[in-house]
Amino acid sequence: MSSKVLIIGACGQIGSELTAKLREIHGADQVVASDISYNNLAVVNSGLFEILDARDYSALKVCIEKYQIDTIYLMAAMLSATGEKYPMKAWDLNMDTLFHVLNLAKDGFIKKVFWPSSIAVFGTTTPKENTPQYTVMEPSTVYGITKQVGERWCEYYHNRYGVDVRSIRYPGIISWKTLPGGGTTDYAVEIYHKALSDNTYESFLSEDTALPMMFMDDAVAATVNIMQAPAENIKIRSSYNLSAISFTPEQIAESIKKQLPGFSMTYKPDFRQAIADSWPKSIDDSRAREDWGWKHNFDLEKMTEEMLTNLSKSEETVA
Ligand code: VAH
């Protein structure tokens, strides 16, 4: 029986673009997209799709057996800002789904797992510049705590049960196809939409808040690369640091002004400022580059051009 891929959380910001890429690589009939609702019709209508709540172990197992799934990308999670509003829901969603998938792998129902961690695993006591792969990790958000604990469990299931689980610590991800939801780095997506619609944007982070960021195409490429790498090359089974660019709201605003000279920015930090202040400014991802050949393609200027060009086209389409 041919192998099949299941993406959990396929309608989300990363899940939706990862689904498109995996359908391109494996063929649409080899990829099952799933989510708790049909809230991304591009994903739903372009291949196999299932309504699936991965907190329900039995439902997840039925889906795996129905399609003979052997690889799972677990992209469902409650992100940092929303997680602070609903701590126990964030813990339940982020941890229950991970345990179900790891146990299905341990028990031989699936062969391979991708699970996203985040630079949110780092906290205020972590070195902020060029944050190393191994360092102090005292996350102060529920989201970051779930990612830190999740990394420990991934490494444990690999070492104890031989589970082939692979993970990367995503920075903030910027994309134009699907809006993000509930993240602290979401300002870096909203700003492009507002630049085109209003020619101004009020940032909920202060102008000098540098954060590690990445354009979606690089994030999807990294995800595919780590999953296609030979198992022996994946020497870190907690999660790999990953980075591409680091910028502040002021710097992204300057990048936009080069293409939209009339654009203006204002700043009104909210509760997400404290979350951002607890995270690194830049990341050392040399181990990902050494072990499985990671390299990024998008710098800030190239990302801004890509975002404004595609959003303008999509808004023209909408108009
Ligand atoms: C968030 N976009 O803002 C996510 C990400 C590093 C940030 O994990 O919560």
Coordinates of C-alpha atoms and ligand atoms in Angstrom, one line a residue:
M1 CA 0.0 0.0 0.0
S2 CA 1.4 3.4 -1.0
S3 CA 2.5 5.6 1.9
K4 CA 0.4 8.6 2.8
V5 CA 0.9 11.9 4.6
L6 CA -1.5 13.4 7.1
I7 CA -1.3 17.1 8.0
I8 CA -3.1 18.0 11.2
G9 CA -4.0 21.7 11.4
A10 CA -3.8 22.0 7.6
C11 CA -6.0 25.1 7.4
G12 CA -3.6 27.2 9.5
Q13 CA -1.0 29.7 8.5
I14 CA 1.9 27.2 8.0
G15 CA -0.3 24.1 7.6
S16 CA -2.1 25.5 4.5
E17 CA 1.1 26.2 2.6
L18 CA 2.8 23.1 3.8
T19 CA -0.2 21.1 2.5
A20 CA 0.2 22.7 -1.0
K21 CA 3.9 21.9 -1.1
L22 CA 3.4 18.3 0.1
R23 CA 0.7 17.7 -2.5
E24 CA 3.1 19.0 -5.1
I25 CA 5.9 16.7 -3.9
H26 CA 3.9 13.5 -3.2
G27 CA 0.8 13.9 -5.4
A28 CA -2.6 15.1 -4.1
D29 CA -3.8 11.5 -3.7
Q30 CA -0.9 10.8 -1.2
V31 CA -1.7 13.7 1.1
V32 CA -4.6 14.0 3.6
A33 CA -5.2 17.4 5.0
S34 CA -7.2 17.7 8.2
D35 CA -8.5 20.4 10.5
I36 CA -11.4 21.0 13.0
S37 CA -13.3 23.0 10.4
Y38 CA -13.4 23.8 6.7
N39 CA -12.0 27.3 7.2
N40 CA -9.6 27.2 4.2
L41 CA -11.4 26.3 1.0
A42 CA -8.2 26.3 -1.0
V43 CA -6.9 23.4 1.2
V44 CA -10.3 21.7 1.4
N45 CA -10.9 21.7 -2.4
S46 CA -7.5 20.8 -3.7
G47 CA -7.2 17.3 -2.4
L48 CA -8.2 14.7 0.3
F49 CA -9.6 16.5 3.4
E50 CA -10.9 15.2 6.7
I51 CA -12.6 17.1 9.7
L52 CA -10.4 15.8 12.5
D53 CA -9.9 16.9 16.1
A54 CA -6.4 15.4 16.9
R55 CA -7.2 15.7 20.7
D56 CA -9.5 12.7 20.0
Y57 CA -7.1 9.7 19.9
S58 CA -9.7 7.3 18.5
A59 CA -10.7 9.6 15.7
L60 CA -7.0 10.2 14.8
K61 CA -6.4 6.4 14.8
V62 CA -9.4 5.8 12.5
C63 CA -8.1 8.4 10.1
I64 CA -4.6 6.9 10.0
E65 CA -6.1 3.4 9.3
K66 CA -8.6 4.6 6.7
Y67 CA -5.8 6.2 4.6
Q68 CA -2.8 4.0 5.6
I69 CA -1.0 7.1 6.9
D70 CA 2.7 6.6 7.6
T71 CA 3.8 10.2 8.1
I72 CA 2.2 13.0 10.2
Y73 CA 2.9 16.7 10.3
L74 CA 1.3 18.0 13.5
M75 CA 0.8 21.7 12.8
A76 CA -2.2 22.3 15.1
A77 CA -1.4 24.5 18.2
M78 CA -2.6 27.5 20.2
L79 CA 0.0 30.2 19.8
S80 CA 1.6 32.6 22.3
A81 CA -0.9 35.5 22.6
T82 CA -4.1 33.3 22.6
G83 CA -2.4 30.8 24.9
E84 CA -2.0 33.6 27.5
K85 CA -5.8 34.1 27.4
Y86 CA -6.6 30.4 27.7
P87 CA -3.6 28.7 29.4
M88 CA -5.2 25.3 30.1
K89 CA -6.8 25.1 26.6
A90 CA -3.3 25.8 25.2
W91 CA -1.7 23.1 27.4
D92 CA -4.4 20.5 26.5
L93 CA -4.4 21.2 22.7
N94 CA -0.6 21.5 22.4
M95 CA 0.3 18.5 24.6
D96 CA -2.6 16.0 24.1
T97 CA -2.1 16.1 20.3
L98 CA 1.6 15.6 20.6
F99 CA 1.2 12.6 23.0
H100 CA -1.4 11.0 20.7
V101 CA 0.9 11.3 17.7
L102 CA 4.1 10.1 19.6
N103 CA 2.2 7.1 21.0
L104 CA 0.8 6.1 17.6
A105 CA 4.4 6.2 16.3
K106 CA 5.7 4.2 19.4
D107 CA 3.0 1.6 18.8
G108 CA 3.9 1.3 15.1
F109 CA 0.8 2.8 13.5
I110 CA 2.9 5.5 11.8
K111 CA 6.6 5.7 10.9
K112 CA 7.6 9.4 10.9
V113 CA 6.5 12.6 12.7
F114 CA 7.1 16.3 12.2
W115 CA 6.4 18.5 15.2
P116 CA 7.0 22.3 15.2
S117 CA 8.7 23.9 18.1
S118 CA 9.4 27.6 18.4
I119 CA 11.9 30.3 19.5
A120 CA 9.2 30.8 22.2
V121 CA 11.0 28.0 24.2
F122 CA 13.5 30.7 25.2
G123 CA 12.9 33.2 28.0
T124 CA 14.3 36.4 29.5
T125 CA 17.3 34.6 31.0
T126 CA 18.4 33.3 27.5
P127 CA 21.2 35.1 25.7
K128 CA 19.3 37.4 23.3
E129 CA 21.8 37.8 20.4
N130 CA 22.6 34.8 18.2
T131 CA 20.9 32.5 20.7
P132 CA 22.8 29.1 20.7
Q133 CA 21.2 25.7 20.1
Y134 CA 22.0 24.7 23.7
T135 CA 21.4 27.4 26.3
V136 CA 19.2 28.5 29.3
M137 CA 15.5 27.9 28.4
E138 CA 13.0 29.4 30.9
P139 CA 10.0 30.3 28.7
S140 CA 7.4 32.6 30.4
T141 CA 4.5 31.9 28.1
V142 CA 2.2 28.8 28.2
Y143 CA 2.9 28.3 24.5
G144 CA 6.7 28.4 25.2
I145 CA 6.3 26.0 28.1
T146 CA 4.4 23.5 25.9
K147 CA 7.1 23.8 23.2
Q148 CA 9.9 23.3 25.8
V149 CA 8.2 20.2 27.3
G150 CA 7.2 18.9 23.9
E151 CA 10.9 19.0 22.8
R152 CA 11.8 16.9 25.9
W153 CA 9.1 14.3 25.1
C154 CA 10.2 14.2 21.4
E155 CA 13.8 13.4 22.4
Y156 CA 12.6 10.9 25.0
Y157 CA 10.4 9.0 22.5
H158 CA 13.2 8.9 20.0
N159 CA 15.8 7.7 22.5
R160 CA 13.6 5.3 24.4
Y161 CA 11.3 3.9 21.6
G162 CA 13.1 4.8 18.4
V163 CA 10.4 7.1 17.2
D164 CA 11.5 9.1 14.1
V165 CA 10.2 12.5 15.2
R166 CA 11.8 15.6 13.8
S167 CA 11.4 19.2 14.9
I168 CA 12.5 22.8 14.2
R169 CA 12.1 25.9 16.3
Y170 CA 10.2 28.2 14.0
P171 CA 10.8 31.9 14.3
G172 CA 8.0 34.3 13.4
I173 CA 6.6 33.3 10.1
I174 CA 5.4 35.9 7.5
S175 CA 3.1 34.9 4.6
W176 CA 0.4 36.4 2.4
K177 CA -1.8 33.4 1.6
T178 CA -3.3 32.7 5.0
L179 CA -3.6 35.1 7.9
P180 CA -1.9 33.9 11.1
G181 CA -3.9 33.7 14.3
G182 CA -3.0 34.5 17.9
G183 CA 0.7 35.1 17.6
T184 CA 2.9 37.8 18.9
T185 CA 4.8 38.1 15.6
D186 CA 1.5 38.6 13.7
Y187 CA 2.3 42.3 13.5
A188 CA 4.8 41.5 10.7
V189 CA 2.0 40.1 8.6
E190 CA -0.7 42.7 9.5
I191 CA 1.6 45.5 8.6
Y192 CA 1.7 44.6 4.9
H193 CA -2.1 44.3 4.6
K194 CA -2.6 47.7 6.4
A195 CA 0.2 49.3 4.3
L196 CA -1.8 48.5 1.1
S197 CA -5.3 49.2 2.5
D198 CA -4.6 52.2 4.8
N199 CA -1.0 53.4 4.0
T200 CA -0.4 53.3 7.8
Y201 CA -0.1 50.7 10.6
E202 CA -0.2 50.9 14.4
S203 CA 2.2 48.3 15.7
F204 CA 1.4 46.5 18.9
L205 CA 5.2 46.1 19.5
S206 CA 7.6 49.0 20.1
E207 CA 9.8 50.2 17.2
D208 CA 13.0 48.7 18.5
T209 CA 11.7 45.1 19.2
A210 CA 14.0 42.9 17.2
L211 CA 12.7 39.3 16.7
P212 CA 13.8 36.3 14.6
M213 CA 11.6 36.0 11.5
M214 CA 11.3 34.0 8.3
F215 CA 9.3 34.2 5.1
M216 CA 6.9 31.3 4.7
D217 CA 8.6 29.8 1.6
D218 CA 11.7 29.3 3.7
A219 CA 9.8 27.8 6.6
V220 CA 8.1 25.3 4.3
A221 CA 11.4 24.5 2.6
A222 CA 13.0 23.9 6.0
T223 CA 10.2 21.6 7.0
V224 CA 10.4 19.5 3.8
N225 CA 14.3 19.4 4.0
I226 CA 14.4 18.1 7.6
M227 CA 11.8 15.4 6.8
Q228 CA 13.6 14.3 3.6
A229 CA 17.1 14.2 5.2
P230 CA 18.5 10.7 6.0
A231 CA 17.7 9.8 9.6
E232 CA 21.4 9.6 10.5
N233 CA 21.8 13.3 9.7
I234 CA 19.2 14.3 12.3
K235 CA 21.5 14.4 15.3
I236 CA 19.3 16.7 17.4
R237 CA 16.0 15.0 18.4
S238 CA 14.6 17.8 20.7
S239 CA 14.4 20.6 18.1
Y240 CA 16.7 22.5 15.8
N241 CA 17.2 26.3 16.1
L242 CA 16.2 27.8 12.8
S243 CA 16.5 31.4 11.5
A244 CA 16.6 33.5 8.4
I245 CA 16.2 37.2 9.2
S246 CA 15.9 39.4 12.3
F247 CA 14.3 42.8 12.2
T248 CA 12.4 45.4 14.3
P249 CA 9.0 47.0 13.5
E250 CA 11.0 50.2 12.5
Q251 CA 13.1 48.2 10.1
I252 CA 10.2 46.4 8.4
A253 CA 8.4 49.8 8.1
E254 CA 11.5 51.3 6.4
S255 CA 11.5 48.3 4.0
I256 CA 7.9 49.0 3.1
K257 CA 8.5 52.7 2.6
K258 CA 11.1 51.9 -0.1
Q259 CA 8.1 50.5 -2.2
L260 CA 5.3 52.7 -0.6
P261 CA 6.9 56.1 0.1
G262 CA 3.8 57.5 1.7
F263 CA 3.5 54.7 4.3
S264 CA 3.6 55.7 8.0
M265 CA 3.9 53.8 11.2
T266 CA 2.7 54.4 14.8
Y267 CA 3.4 52.4 17.9
K268 CA 1.0 51.3 20.7
P269 CA 2.6 48.4 22.6
D270 CA 0.0 46.0 24.2
F271 CA 0.3 42.8 26.3
R272 CA 2.2 41.2 23.5
Q273 CA 5.2 43.5 24.1
A274 CA 6.1 41.5 27.3
I275 CA 6.0 38.3 25.3
A276 CA 8.2 39.6 22.6
D277 CA 10.6 41.0 25.2
S278 CA 11.1 37.5 26.6
W279 CA 12.2 36.1 23.3
P280 CA 15.6 36.3 21.5
K281 CA 16.5 39.0 19.0
S282 CA 18.5 36.6 16.7
I283 CA 19.2 32.9 16.5
D284 CA 22.3 30.7 15.8
D285 CA 21.0 28.0 13.5
S286 CA 24.4 26.6 12.5
R287 CA 23.5 23.1 13.5
A288 CA 20.6 23.0 11.1
R289 CA 22.9 24.3 8.4
E290 CA 25.6 21.7 9.3
D291 CA 23.4 18.6 9.9
W292 CA 20.8 18.8 7.1
G293 CA 21.9 21.6 4.7
W294 CA 19.5 24.3 5.8
K295 CA 19.8 27.7 4.1
H296 CA 17.4 30.6 3.8
N297 CA 16.5 32.4 0.6
F298 CA 14.5 35.5 1.7
D299 CA 16.0 38.6 3.3
L300 CA 13.8 41.5 4.5
E301 CA 13.8 43.4 1.2
K302 CA 13.0 40.3 -0.9
M303 CA 10.2 39.3 1.5
T304 CA 8.7 42.8 1.5
E305 CA 8.7 42.8 -2.3
E306 CA 7.1 39.3 -2.4
M307 CA 4.4 40.3 0.2
L308 CA 3.4 43.6 -1.4
T309 CA 3.4 42.2 -4.9
N310 CA 1.2 39.1 -4.0
L311 CA -1.1 41.0 -1.6
S312 CA -1.7 43.7 -4.3
K313 CA -2.6 41.0 -6.8
S314 CA -4.9 39.1 -4.4
E315 CA -6.6 42.4 -3.4
E316 CA -7.1 43.3 -7.0
T317 CA -8.7 39.8 -7.4
V318 CA -10.9 40.5 -4.4
A319 CA -11.8 43.9 -5.7
Ligands
VAH1 C1 3.7 33.3 17.9 N1 4.0 33.0 15.5 O1 3.9 34.5 17.7 C2 4.2 32.4 16.8 C3 5.7 32.0 16.9 C4 8.0 32.8 17.5 C5 6.5 33.1 17.4 O2 5.9 30.9 17.7 O3 3.3 32.9 18.9

